[in-house]
Structures are given as C-alpha cells and as structure tokens.
Tab-separated table of C-alpha atoms in Angstrom:
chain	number	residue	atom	x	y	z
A	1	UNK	CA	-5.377	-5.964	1.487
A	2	UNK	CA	-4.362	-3.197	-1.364
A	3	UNK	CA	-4.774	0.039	-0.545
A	4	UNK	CA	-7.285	0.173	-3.675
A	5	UNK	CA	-9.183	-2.633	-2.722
A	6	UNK	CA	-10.078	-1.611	1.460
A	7	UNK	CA	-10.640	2.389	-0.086
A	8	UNK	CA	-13.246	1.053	-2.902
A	9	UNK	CA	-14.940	-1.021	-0.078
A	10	UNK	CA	-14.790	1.760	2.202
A	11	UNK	CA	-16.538	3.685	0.125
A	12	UNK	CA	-19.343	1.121	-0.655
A	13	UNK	CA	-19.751	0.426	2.820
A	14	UNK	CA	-22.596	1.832	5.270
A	15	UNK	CA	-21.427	2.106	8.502
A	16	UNK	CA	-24.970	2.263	9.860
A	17	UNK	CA	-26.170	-1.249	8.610
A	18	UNK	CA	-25.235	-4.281	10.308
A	19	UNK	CA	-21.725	-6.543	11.056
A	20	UNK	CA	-23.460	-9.122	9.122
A	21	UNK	CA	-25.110	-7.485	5.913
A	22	UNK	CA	-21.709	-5.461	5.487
A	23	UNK	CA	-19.896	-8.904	6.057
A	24	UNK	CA	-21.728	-10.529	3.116
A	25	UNK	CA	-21.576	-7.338	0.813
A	26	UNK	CA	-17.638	-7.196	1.138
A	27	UNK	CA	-17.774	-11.221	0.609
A	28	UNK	CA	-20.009	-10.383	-2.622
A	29	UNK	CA	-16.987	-8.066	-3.569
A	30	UNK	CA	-14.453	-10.770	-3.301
A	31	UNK	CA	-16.583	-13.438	-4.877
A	32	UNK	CA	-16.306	-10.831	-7.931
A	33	UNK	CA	-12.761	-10.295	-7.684
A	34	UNK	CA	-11.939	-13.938	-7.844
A	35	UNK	CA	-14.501	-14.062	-10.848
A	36	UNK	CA	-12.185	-12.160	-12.548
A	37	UNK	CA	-9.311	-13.829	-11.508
A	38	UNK	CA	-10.354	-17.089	-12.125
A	39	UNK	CA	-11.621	-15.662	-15.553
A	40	UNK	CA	-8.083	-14.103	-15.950
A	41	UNK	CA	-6.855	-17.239	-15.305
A	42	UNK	CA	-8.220	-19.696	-17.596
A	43	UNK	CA	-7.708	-17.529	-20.071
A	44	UNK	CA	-4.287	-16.916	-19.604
A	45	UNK	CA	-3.797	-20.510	-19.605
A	46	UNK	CA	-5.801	-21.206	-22.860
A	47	UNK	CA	-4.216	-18.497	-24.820
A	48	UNK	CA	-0.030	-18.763	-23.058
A	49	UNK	CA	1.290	-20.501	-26.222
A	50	UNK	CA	-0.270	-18.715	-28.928
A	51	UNK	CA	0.528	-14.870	-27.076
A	52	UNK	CA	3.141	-13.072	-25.476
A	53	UNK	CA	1.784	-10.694	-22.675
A	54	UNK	CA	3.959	-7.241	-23.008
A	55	UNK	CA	5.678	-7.166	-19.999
A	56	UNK	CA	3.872	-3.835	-19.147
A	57	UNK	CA	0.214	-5.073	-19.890
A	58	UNK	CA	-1.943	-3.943	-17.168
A	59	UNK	CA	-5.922	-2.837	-16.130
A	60	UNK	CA	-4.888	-0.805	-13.749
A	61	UNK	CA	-5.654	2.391	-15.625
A	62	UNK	CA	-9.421	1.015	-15.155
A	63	UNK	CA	-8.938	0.283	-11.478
A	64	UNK	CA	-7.764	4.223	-11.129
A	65	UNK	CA	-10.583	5.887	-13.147
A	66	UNK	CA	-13.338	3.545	-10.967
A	67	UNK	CA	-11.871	4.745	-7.623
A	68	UNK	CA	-11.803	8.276	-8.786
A	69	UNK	CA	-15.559	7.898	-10.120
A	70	UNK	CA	-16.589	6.366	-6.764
A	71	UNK	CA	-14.883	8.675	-4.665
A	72	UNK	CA	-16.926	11.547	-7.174
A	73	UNK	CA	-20.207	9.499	-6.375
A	74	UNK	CA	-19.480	9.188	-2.633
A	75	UNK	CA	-18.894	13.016	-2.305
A	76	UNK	CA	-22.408	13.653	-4.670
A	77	UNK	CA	-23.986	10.953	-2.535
A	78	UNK	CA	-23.033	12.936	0.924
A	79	UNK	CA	-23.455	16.707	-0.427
A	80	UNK	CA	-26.884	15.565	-1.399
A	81	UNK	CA	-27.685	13.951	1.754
A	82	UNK	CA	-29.221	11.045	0.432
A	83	UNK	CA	-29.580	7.692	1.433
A	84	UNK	CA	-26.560	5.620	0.003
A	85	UNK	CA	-27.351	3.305	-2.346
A	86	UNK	CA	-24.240	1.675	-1.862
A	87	UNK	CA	-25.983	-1.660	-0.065
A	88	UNK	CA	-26.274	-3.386	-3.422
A	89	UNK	CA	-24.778	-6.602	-4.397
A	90	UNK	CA	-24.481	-6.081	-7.777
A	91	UNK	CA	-22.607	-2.875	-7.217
A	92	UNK	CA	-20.123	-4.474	-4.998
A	93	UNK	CA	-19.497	-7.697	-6.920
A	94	UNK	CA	-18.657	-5.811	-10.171
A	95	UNK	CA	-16.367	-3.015	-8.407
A	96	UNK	CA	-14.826	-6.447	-7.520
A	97	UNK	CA	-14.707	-7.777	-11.027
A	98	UNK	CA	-13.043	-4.451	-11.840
A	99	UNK	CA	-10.157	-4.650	-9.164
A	100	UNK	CA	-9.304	-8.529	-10.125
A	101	UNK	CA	-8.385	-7.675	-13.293
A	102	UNK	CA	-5.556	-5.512	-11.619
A	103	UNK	CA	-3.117	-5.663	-9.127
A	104	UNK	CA	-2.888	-8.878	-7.207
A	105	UNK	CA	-5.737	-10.661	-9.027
A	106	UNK	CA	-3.696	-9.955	-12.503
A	107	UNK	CA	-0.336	-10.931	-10.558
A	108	UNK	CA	-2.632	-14.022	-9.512
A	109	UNK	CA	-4.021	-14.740	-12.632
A	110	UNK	CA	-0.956	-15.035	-14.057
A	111	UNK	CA	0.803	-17.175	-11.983
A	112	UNK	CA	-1.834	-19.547	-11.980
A	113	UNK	CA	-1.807	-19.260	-15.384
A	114	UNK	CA	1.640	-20.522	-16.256
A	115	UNK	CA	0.643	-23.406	-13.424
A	116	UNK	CA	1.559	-26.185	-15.289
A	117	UNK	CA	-0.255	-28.705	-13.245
A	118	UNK	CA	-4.582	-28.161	-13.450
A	119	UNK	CA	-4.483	-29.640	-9.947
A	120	UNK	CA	-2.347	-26.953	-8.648
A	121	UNK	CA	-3.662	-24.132	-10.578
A	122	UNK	CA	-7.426	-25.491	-9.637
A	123	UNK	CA	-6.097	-24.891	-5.337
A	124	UNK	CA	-4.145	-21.926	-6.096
A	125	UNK	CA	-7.723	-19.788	-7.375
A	126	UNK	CA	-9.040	-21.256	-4.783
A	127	UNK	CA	-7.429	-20.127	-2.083
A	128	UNK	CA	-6.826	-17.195	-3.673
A	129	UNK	CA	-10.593	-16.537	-4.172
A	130	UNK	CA	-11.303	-17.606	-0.335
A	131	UNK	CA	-8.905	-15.433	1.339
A	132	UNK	CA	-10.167	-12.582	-0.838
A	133	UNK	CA	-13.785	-13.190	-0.194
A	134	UNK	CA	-13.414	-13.757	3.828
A	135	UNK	CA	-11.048	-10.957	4.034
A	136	UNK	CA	-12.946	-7.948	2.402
A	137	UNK	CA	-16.092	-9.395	4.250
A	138	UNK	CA	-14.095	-9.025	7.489
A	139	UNK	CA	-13.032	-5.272	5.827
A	140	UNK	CA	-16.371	-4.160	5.138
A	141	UNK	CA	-17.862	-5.559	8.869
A	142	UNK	CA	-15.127	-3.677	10.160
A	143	UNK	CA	-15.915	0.077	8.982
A	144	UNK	CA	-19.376	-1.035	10.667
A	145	UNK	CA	-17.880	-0.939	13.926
A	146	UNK	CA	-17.642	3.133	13.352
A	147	UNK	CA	-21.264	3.446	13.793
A	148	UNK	CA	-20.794	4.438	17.597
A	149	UNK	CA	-19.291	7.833	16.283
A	150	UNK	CA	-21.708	10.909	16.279
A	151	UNK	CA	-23.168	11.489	12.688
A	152	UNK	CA	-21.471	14.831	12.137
A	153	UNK	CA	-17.840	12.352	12.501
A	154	UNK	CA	-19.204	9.778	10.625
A	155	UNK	CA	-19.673	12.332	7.605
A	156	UNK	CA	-16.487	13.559	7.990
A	157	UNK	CA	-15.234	10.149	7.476
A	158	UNK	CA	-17.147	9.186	4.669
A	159	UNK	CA	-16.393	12.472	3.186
A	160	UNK	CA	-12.187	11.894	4.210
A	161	UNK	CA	-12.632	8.325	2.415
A	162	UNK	CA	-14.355	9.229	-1.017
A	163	UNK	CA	-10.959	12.037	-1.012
A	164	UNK	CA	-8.819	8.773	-0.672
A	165	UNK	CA	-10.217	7.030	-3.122
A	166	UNK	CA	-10.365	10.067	-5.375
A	167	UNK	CA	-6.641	11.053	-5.019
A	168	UNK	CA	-5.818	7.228	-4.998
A	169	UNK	CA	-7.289	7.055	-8.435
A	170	UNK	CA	-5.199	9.919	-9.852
A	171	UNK	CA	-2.447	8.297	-8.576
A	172	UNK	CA	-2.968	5.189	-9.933
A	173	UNK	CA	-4.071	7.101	-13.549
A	174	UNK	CA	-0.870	9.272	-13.097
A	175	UNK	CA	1.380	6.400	-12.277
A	176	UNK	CA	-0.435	4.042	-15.785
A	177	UNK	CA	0.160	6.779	-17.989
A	178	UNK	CA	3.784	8.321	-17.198
C-alpha cells in the first residue's frame, strides 16, 4: 500500500459505480503491476550474470511524471464535467504496469531475481502478485463506499485527490532528479 499506488487508484476510481466493478478494476491494476514484476523478474534473473544493476537504477522518474499527468487529467476531467472515463481496464492495468516497474515491484523484482532456487522465486511472484491484486481491489471498492457523500463533497474529493497525486508526482520527479 504505497502512497503512489492507493493515489493513482484513487484517481482512476468512480466512486459512483459499484463495490464490485471497482473491486475488479483495482484487481485489473494489480494483475498489471505483477505483470511487470514478474516481467522484471525473469529478466533480472536471465540477464544477473552478464550485468551489474547501478546501485541507483530506478523507474521511478516514470512513476512521478504518470501521477502528475493523471492528477492533470483528473482535474481536466472534473473542470469539464464530464463523465470519467476512468472505468476502463486497459487504463488501469497499464497504470499498473507502470507502478511495478518502481518501488516495491522493482524492490520485488529484484529479490526474486537473485532467488537462486526457481521454486522459490516461482511462490515469491506469486504471492507477491496476489496480495497486490486482492489488495488494490479491496482499495479501489473502498473509495466506493464515499458515494453516500453529497455530489458537491464528492467533487471536492476527487478534485483534493488529483492535487495528491499531482504534488506526489513532483515529489517523486524532484526526489529522481536531485
């Protein structure tokens, strides 16, 4: 539960749809995370005795420049008053792709990586990958339970999480490049 990763769902999230579509689309985002991950992985693993990983080698620069982007779209989205066309799967699973490759799923990656039994490293992922995928499902169905506010609060929410993620990603930018 990074502070990245429950702001980028946040974001994606419509608090007016139900527990259980919101459940599945926050699954979708963790089934793309541990894509990555896994992908991360294997790779890792393949390539461990042929290159040395600088010790400062990191994605998230990407991570920070996609949360500032959403938070951008979020705002647009709400100034607009448009429907959100946040409810698609494909949207969710590759912001997930994006966030595996930093943070925790690069951290996981790794380790699993250097696992030097394919047994092992096989469990590892996946557990990994199934606590990430039940746990932003049970993030996203969450923010659903918001839907009792009036509309009027629930903008002001939307509108307090797309600054999150915006600021979050400067920070993150900030923090990758000084």
């Amino acid at each position: 539960m990074e502070t990245d990763h429950v702001v980028a769902v946040g974001n994606l999230v419509q608090i007016r749809r139900s527990f259980r579509e919101e459940a599945i689309l926050g699954a979708t985002w963790g089934l793309g995370h541990t894509c990555s991950v896994i992908i991360g992985a294997l790779s890792i693993s393949f390539v461990k005795n042929f290159i040395a990983f600088p010790e400062h080698f990191s994605f998230e620069l990407f991570v920070g420049v996609m949360m500032v982007l959403i938070g951008i779209y979020r705002l647009y989205i709400l100034k607009r008053k448009e429907k959100n066309s946040s409810g698609n799967k494909t949207l969710f699973f590759n912001v997930g792709v994006v966030h595996g490759l930093a943070g925790s799923g690069s951290i996981a990656a790794m380790l699993a990586g250097l696992a030097e039994n394919r047994q092992e490293q096989i469990l590892f992922l996946m557990l990994f990958g199934l606590g990430t995928i039940v746990g932003m499902g049970i993030i996203a169905a969450s923010i659903t339970r918001l839907k009792f506010l009036h509309p009027r609060y629930l903008t002001w929410f939307s509108c307090l999480i797309a600054a999150c993620s915006f600021i979050y990603g400067i920070k993150i930018i900030i923090g990758q490049l000084y």
